[in-house]
Amino acid sequence: MTSYVALLRGINVGGHKKVPMAALRELLTGLGHGAVRTHLQSGNAVFTSAEQDPALLVEELERAIEDRFGFEVRCIVLSAAELRAAAGRNPFPAASFEPSKLVVIFLSSPPDLGRLGTIDAGKYRPDEFRPGEREIFVHCPGGLGTSKLMPVLGKATGDAVATARNWNTVVKLLAMSEG
């Protein structure tokens, strides 16, 4: 059995796409996955599965959510090893940031470096970003709520599924998936 983390995009925000975490746990269990747990209300689930292909898990989960709740929710599924590798690529030294002000934008495919290269990074200082393999690390010292860079990065992800989690959540999901 492999441990996985599912990141659901855009649920339980703005009054639409409500997915109760108890219902998400029930749905994942009903799909045959084990050790199902959720974290917060923003669509973070940890589970085990015999399936070895995260892409198949994404298809299964997206279809099941639409069947159960009646709306589309895009997802990213990472193995615990993939999440650990992504966390290890964090280019910002731990002592240099508050965990709530560092965000990882997880992507379904590698970041489009051409699109990211068109962003005038100096225009958004002190906020800064660094691309990873299938993620973008974003440091917003003034807070995420006031960041002018985050919306720009959202548009720069192109057709990739993208969903952001702050560093506290990444660390918690990593611990849950490995423990």
mmCIF file of C-alpha atoms in Angstrom:
data_model
loop_
_atom_site.group_PDB
_atom_site.id
_atom_site.type_symbol
_atom_site.label_atom_id
_atom_site.label_comp_id
_atom_site.label_asym_id
_atom_site.label_seq_id
_atom_site.Cartn_x
_atom_site.Cartn_y
_atom_site.Cartn_z
ATOM 1 C CA MET A 1 0.000 0.000 0.000
ATOM 2 C CA THR A 2 1.214 3.468 -0.919
ATOM 3 C CA SER A 3 0.399 6.573 1.094
ATOM 4 C CA TYR A 4 -1.065 9.454 -0.939
ATOM 5 C CA VAL A 5 -2.110 13.058 -0.423
ATOM 6 C CA ALA A 6 -5.076 14.430 -2.374
ATOM 7 C CA LEU A 7 -5.308 18.195 -2.806
ATOM 8 C CA LEU A 8 -8.734 19.383 -3.951
ATOM 9 C CA ARG A 9 -8.858 22.724 -5.723
ATOM 10 C CA GLY A 10 -11.275 25.490 -4.805
ATOM 11 C CA ILE A 11 -13.668 23.786 -2.409
ATOM 12 C CA ASN A 12 -15.346 25.249 0.671
ATOM 13 C CA VAL A 13 -14.417 28.820 -0.262
ATOM 14 C CA GLY A 14 -16.686 31.631 -1.382
ATOM 15 C CA GLY A 15 -19.911 29.810 -0.551
ATOM 16 C CA HIS A 16 -19.809 27.313 -3.407
ATOM 17 C CA LYS A 17 -18.472 23.813 -4.046
ATOM 18 C CA LYS A 18 -19.150 22.586 -0.523
ATOM 19 C CA VAL A 19 -17.488 19.267 0.225
ATOM 20 C CA PRO A 20 -17.742 18.313 3.903
ATOM 21 C CA MET A 21 -14.594 16.547 5.061
ATOM 22 C CA ALA A 22 -16.607 13.704 6.603
ATOM 23 C CA ALA A 23 -18.212 13.123 3.191
ATOM 24 C CA LEU A 24 -14.790 13.226 1.505
ATOM 25 C CA ARG A 25 -13.472 10.628 3.959
ATOM 26 C CA GLU A 26 -16.537 8.469 3.294
ATOM 27 C CA LEU A 27 -16.098 8.848 -0.475
ATOM 28 C CA LEU A 28 -12.420 7.838 -0.384
ATOM 29 C CA THR A 29 -13.184 4.882 1.886
ATOM 30 C CA GLY A 30 -15.989 3.841 -0.468
ATOM 31 C CA LEU A 31 -13.493 3.839 -3.337
ATOM 32 C CA GLY A 32 -11.528 1.187 -1.445
ATOM 33 C CA HIS A 33 -8.779 3.363 0.010
ATOM 34 C CA GLY A 34 -7.509 2.887 3.550
ATOM 35 C CA ALA A 35 -6.325 4.966 6.484
ATOM 36 C CA VAL A 36 -8.346 7.938 5.193
ATOM 37 C CA ARG A 37 -7.835 11.210 7.061
ATOM 38 C CA THR A 38 -8.486 14.843 6.226
ATOM 39 C CA HIS A 39 -6.811 18.061 7.323
ATOM 40 C CA LEU A 40 -8.637 21.380 7.619
ATOM 41 C CA GLN A 41 -11.714 22.146 5.510
ATOM 42 C CA SER A 42 -9.888 23.125 2.324
ATOM 43 C CA GLY A 43 -9.725 19.738 0.655
ATOM 44 C CA ASN A 44 -6.692 17.937 1.991
ATOM 45 C CA ALA A 45 -6.910 14.173 2.340
ATOM 46 C CA VAL A 46 -4.365 11.494 3.164
ATOM 47 C CA PHE A 47 -5.054 7.843 2.345
ATOM 48 C CA THR A 48 -3.441 4.581 1.355
ATOM 49 C CA SER A 49 -4.078 2.686 -1.853
ATOM 50 C CA ALA A 50 -2.794 -0.321 -3.736
ATOM 51 C CA GLU A 51 -2.986 1.762 -6.940
ATOM 52 C CA GLN A 52 0.465 2.825 -8.087
ATOM 53 C CA ASP A 53 -0.546 5.462 -10.645
ATOM 54 C CA PRO A 54 -1.493 8.852 -9.128
ATOM 55 C CA ALA A 55 -3.055 9.905 -12.469
ATOM 56 C CA LEU A 56 -5.583 7.073 -12.181
ATOM 57 C CA LEU A 57 -6.338 8.120 -8.609
ATOM 58 C CA VAL A 58 -6.965 11.696 -9.828
ATOM 59 C CA GLU A 59 -9.410 10.482 -12.502
ATOM 60 C CA GLU A 60 -11.208 8.229 -10.020
ATOM 61 C CA LEU A 61 -11.466 10.942 -7.359
ATOM 62 C CA GLU A 62 -12.620 13.696 -9.725
ATOM 63 C CA ARG A 63 -15.293 11.419 -11.224
ATOM 64 C CA ALA A 64 -16.480 10.269 -7.782
ATOM 65 C CA ILE A 65 -16.724 13.852 -6.491
ATOM 66 C CA GLU A 66 -18.749 14.938 -9.504
ATOM 67 C CA ASP A 67 -21.054 11.910 -9.164
ATOM 68 C CA ARG A 68 -21.540 12.474 -5.437
ATOM 69 C CA PHE A 69 -21.734 16.286 -5.235
ATOM 70 C CA GLY A 70 -22.853 17.277 -8.734
ATOM 71 C CA PHE A 71 -19.976 19.610 -9.610
ATOM 72 C CA GLU A 72 -16.456 19.327 -10.957
ATOM 73 C CA VAL A 73 -13.502 19.604 -8.600
ATOM 74 C CA ARG A 74 -9.992 19.383 -10.007
ATOM 75 C CA CYS A 75 -7.502 17.451 -7.889
ATOM 76 C CA ILE A 76 -3.839 16.732 -7.545
ATOM 77 C CA VAL A 77 -2.713 13.460 -5.981
ATOM 78 C CA LEU A 78 0.863 12.995 -4.777
ATOM 79 C CA SER A 79 2.474 10.004 -3.161
ATOM 80 C CA ALA A 80 4.052 10.680 0.225
ATOM 81 C CA ALA A 81 7.434 10.332 -1.496
ATOM 82 C CA GLU A 82 6.465 12.928 -4.118
ATOM 83 C CA LEU A 83 5.297 15.330 -1.417
ATOM 84 C CA ARG A 84 8.545 14.815 0.508
ATOM 85 C CA ALA A 85 10.565 15.499 -2.668
ATOM 86 C CA ALA A 86 8.547 18.663 -3.377
ATOM 87 C CA ALA A 87 9.070 19.895 0.189
ATOM 88 C CA GLY A 88 12.772 19.180 -0.188
ATOM 89 C CA ARG A 89 12.931 21.475 -3.207
ATOM 90 C CA ASN A 90 11.845 24.492 -1.133
ATOM 91 C CA PRO A 91 14.429 27.116 -2.116
ATOM 92 C CA PHE A 92 13.725 29.388 0.851
ATOM 93 C CA PRO A 93 15.813 28.658 3.977
ATOM 94 C CA ALA A 94 13.528 27.727 6.889
ATOM 95 C CA ALA A 95 14.918 30.494 9.088
ATOM 96 C CA SER A 96 14.069 33.121 6.458
ATOM 97 C CA PHE A 97 10.270 32.814 6.406
ATOM 98 C CA GLU A 98 7.184 32.489 8.551
ATOM 99 C CA PRO A 99 5.499 29.211 7.540
ATOM 100 C CA SER A 100 2.128 30.899 7.005
ATOM 101 C CA LYS A 101 3.696 33.295 4.493
ATOM 102 C CA LEU A 102 5.235 30.663 2.243
ATOM 103 C CA VAL A 103 2.920 28.992 -0.237
ATOM 104 C CA VAL A 104 3.495 26.035 -2.486
ATOM 105 C CA ILE A 105 1.401 26.063 -5.641
ATOM 106 C CA PHE A 106 1.156 22.400 -6.617
ATOM 107 C CA LEU A 107 0.771 21.772 -10.340
ATOM 108 C CA SER A 108 -0.439 18.829 -12.396
ATOM 109 C CA SER A 109 2.491 19.331 -14.789
ATOM 110 C CA PRO A 110 5.830 21.154 -14.754
ATOM 111 C CA PRO A 111 5.574 24.948 -14.535
ATOM 112 C CA ASP A 112 5.638 26.830 -17.822
ATOM 113 C CA LEU A 113 8.966 28.613 -17.475
ATOM 114 C CA GLY A 114 8.199 30.734 -20.534
ATOM 115 C CA ARG A 115 5.050 32.138 -18.925
ATOM 116 C CA LEU A 116 6.764 32.584 -15.574
ATOM 117 C CA GLY A 117 9.653 34.335 -17.314
ATOM 118 C CA THR A 118 7.318 37.076 -18.533
ATOM 119 C CA ILE A 119 6.498 38.113 -14.961
ATOM 120 C CA ASP A 120 8.399 41.232 -13.874
ATOM 121 C CA ALA A 121 9.384 39.880 -10.451
ATOM 122 C CA GLY A 122 10.756 43.233 -9.304
ATOM 123 C CA LYS A 123 7.293 44.746 -9.658
ATOM 124 C CA TYR A 124 5.960 42.496 -6.879
ATOM 125 C CA ARG A 125 8.723 42.845 -4.260
ATOM 126 C CA PRO A 126 8.987 41.928 -1.456
ATOM 127 C CA ASP A 127 6.974 38.927 -2.697
ATOM 128 C CA GLU A 128 9.047 36.450 -4.660
ATOM 129 C CA PHE A 129 8.653 33.072 -6.328
ATOM 130 C CA ARG A 130 10.784 30.169 -7.473
ATOM 131 C CA PRO A 131 9.637 27.362 -9.756
ATOM 132 C CA GLY A 132 10.207 23.746 -8.765
ATOM 133 C CA GLU A 133 9.583 20.558 -10.719
ATOM 134 C CA ARG A 134 5.771 20.464 -10.415
ATOM 135 C CA GLU A 135 5.310 23.332 -8.011
ATOM 136 C CA ILE A 136 5.960 27.013 -7.541
ATOM 137 C CA PHE A 137 7.210 28.289 -4.198
ATOM 138 C CA VAL A 138 5.919 31.750 -3.290
ATOM 139 C CA HIS A 139 7.130 33.837 -0.353
ATOM 140 C CA CYS A 140 4.828 36.718 0.628
ATOM 141 C CA PRO A 141 6.345 38.462 3.661
ATOM 142 C CA GLY A 142 3.453 40.935 3.835
ATOM 143 C CA GLY A 143 0.874 38.151 3.903
ATOM 144 C CA LEU A 144 -1.056 36.262 1.268
ATOM 145 C CA GLY A 145 -4.184 38.375 1.524
ATOM 146 C CA THR A 146 -2.426 41.473 0.232
ATOM 147 C CA SER A 147 -0.140 39.809 -2.300
ATOM 148 C CA LYS A 148 -0.393 41.155 -5.824
ATOM 149 C CA LEU A 149 1.879 38.349 -7.049
ATOM 150 C CA MET A 150 -0.417 35.420 -6.214
ATOM 151 C CA PRO A 151 -3.128 36.323 -8.778
ATOM 152 C CA VAL A 152 -0.469 36.856 -11.450
ATOM 153 C CA LEU A 153 1.026 33.437 -10.750
ATOM 154 C CA GLY A 154 -2.440 31.902 -10.929
ATOM 155 C CA LYS A 155 -2.779 33.158 -14.490
ATOM 156 C CA ALA A 156 0.735 31.962 -15.376
ATOM 157 C CA THR A 157 -0.026 28.308 -14.653
ATOM 158 C CA GLY A 158 -1.724 27.895 -18.033
ATOM 159 C CA ASP A 159 -3.740 24.712 -18.465
ATOM 160 C CA ALA A 160 -2.188 22.935 -15.495
ATOM 161 C CA VAL A 161 -4.350 22.155 -12.502
ATOM 162 C CA ALA A 162 -2.974 24.354 -9.724
ATOM 163 C CA THR A 163 -3.801 24.476 -6.047
ATOM 164 C CA ALA A 164 -1.925 26.294 -3.293
ATOM 165 C CA ARG A 165 -1.138 25.279 0.275
ATOM 166 C CA ASN A 166 0.788 27.223 2.876
ATOM 167 C CA TRP A 167 3.926 25.724 4.347
ATOM 168 C CA ASN A 168 2.222 24.812 7.639
ATOM 169 C CA THR A 169 -0.260 22.674 5.701
ATOM 170 C CA VAL A 170 2.472 21.091 3.563
ATOM 171 C CA VAL A 171 4.417 20.090 6.688
ATOM 172 C CA LYS A 172 1.288 18.706 8.386
ATOM 173 C CA LEU A 173 0.260 16.693 5.300
ATOM 174 C CA LEU A 174 3.772 15.323 4.997
ATOM 175 C CA ALA A 175 3.716 14.182 8.634
ATOM 176 C CA MET A 176 0.265 12.632 8.189
ATOM 177 C CA SER A 177 1.280 10.807 5.024
ATOM 178 C CA GLU A 178 4.460 9.417 6.549
ATOM 179 C CA GLY A 179 3.100 8.614 10.001
#
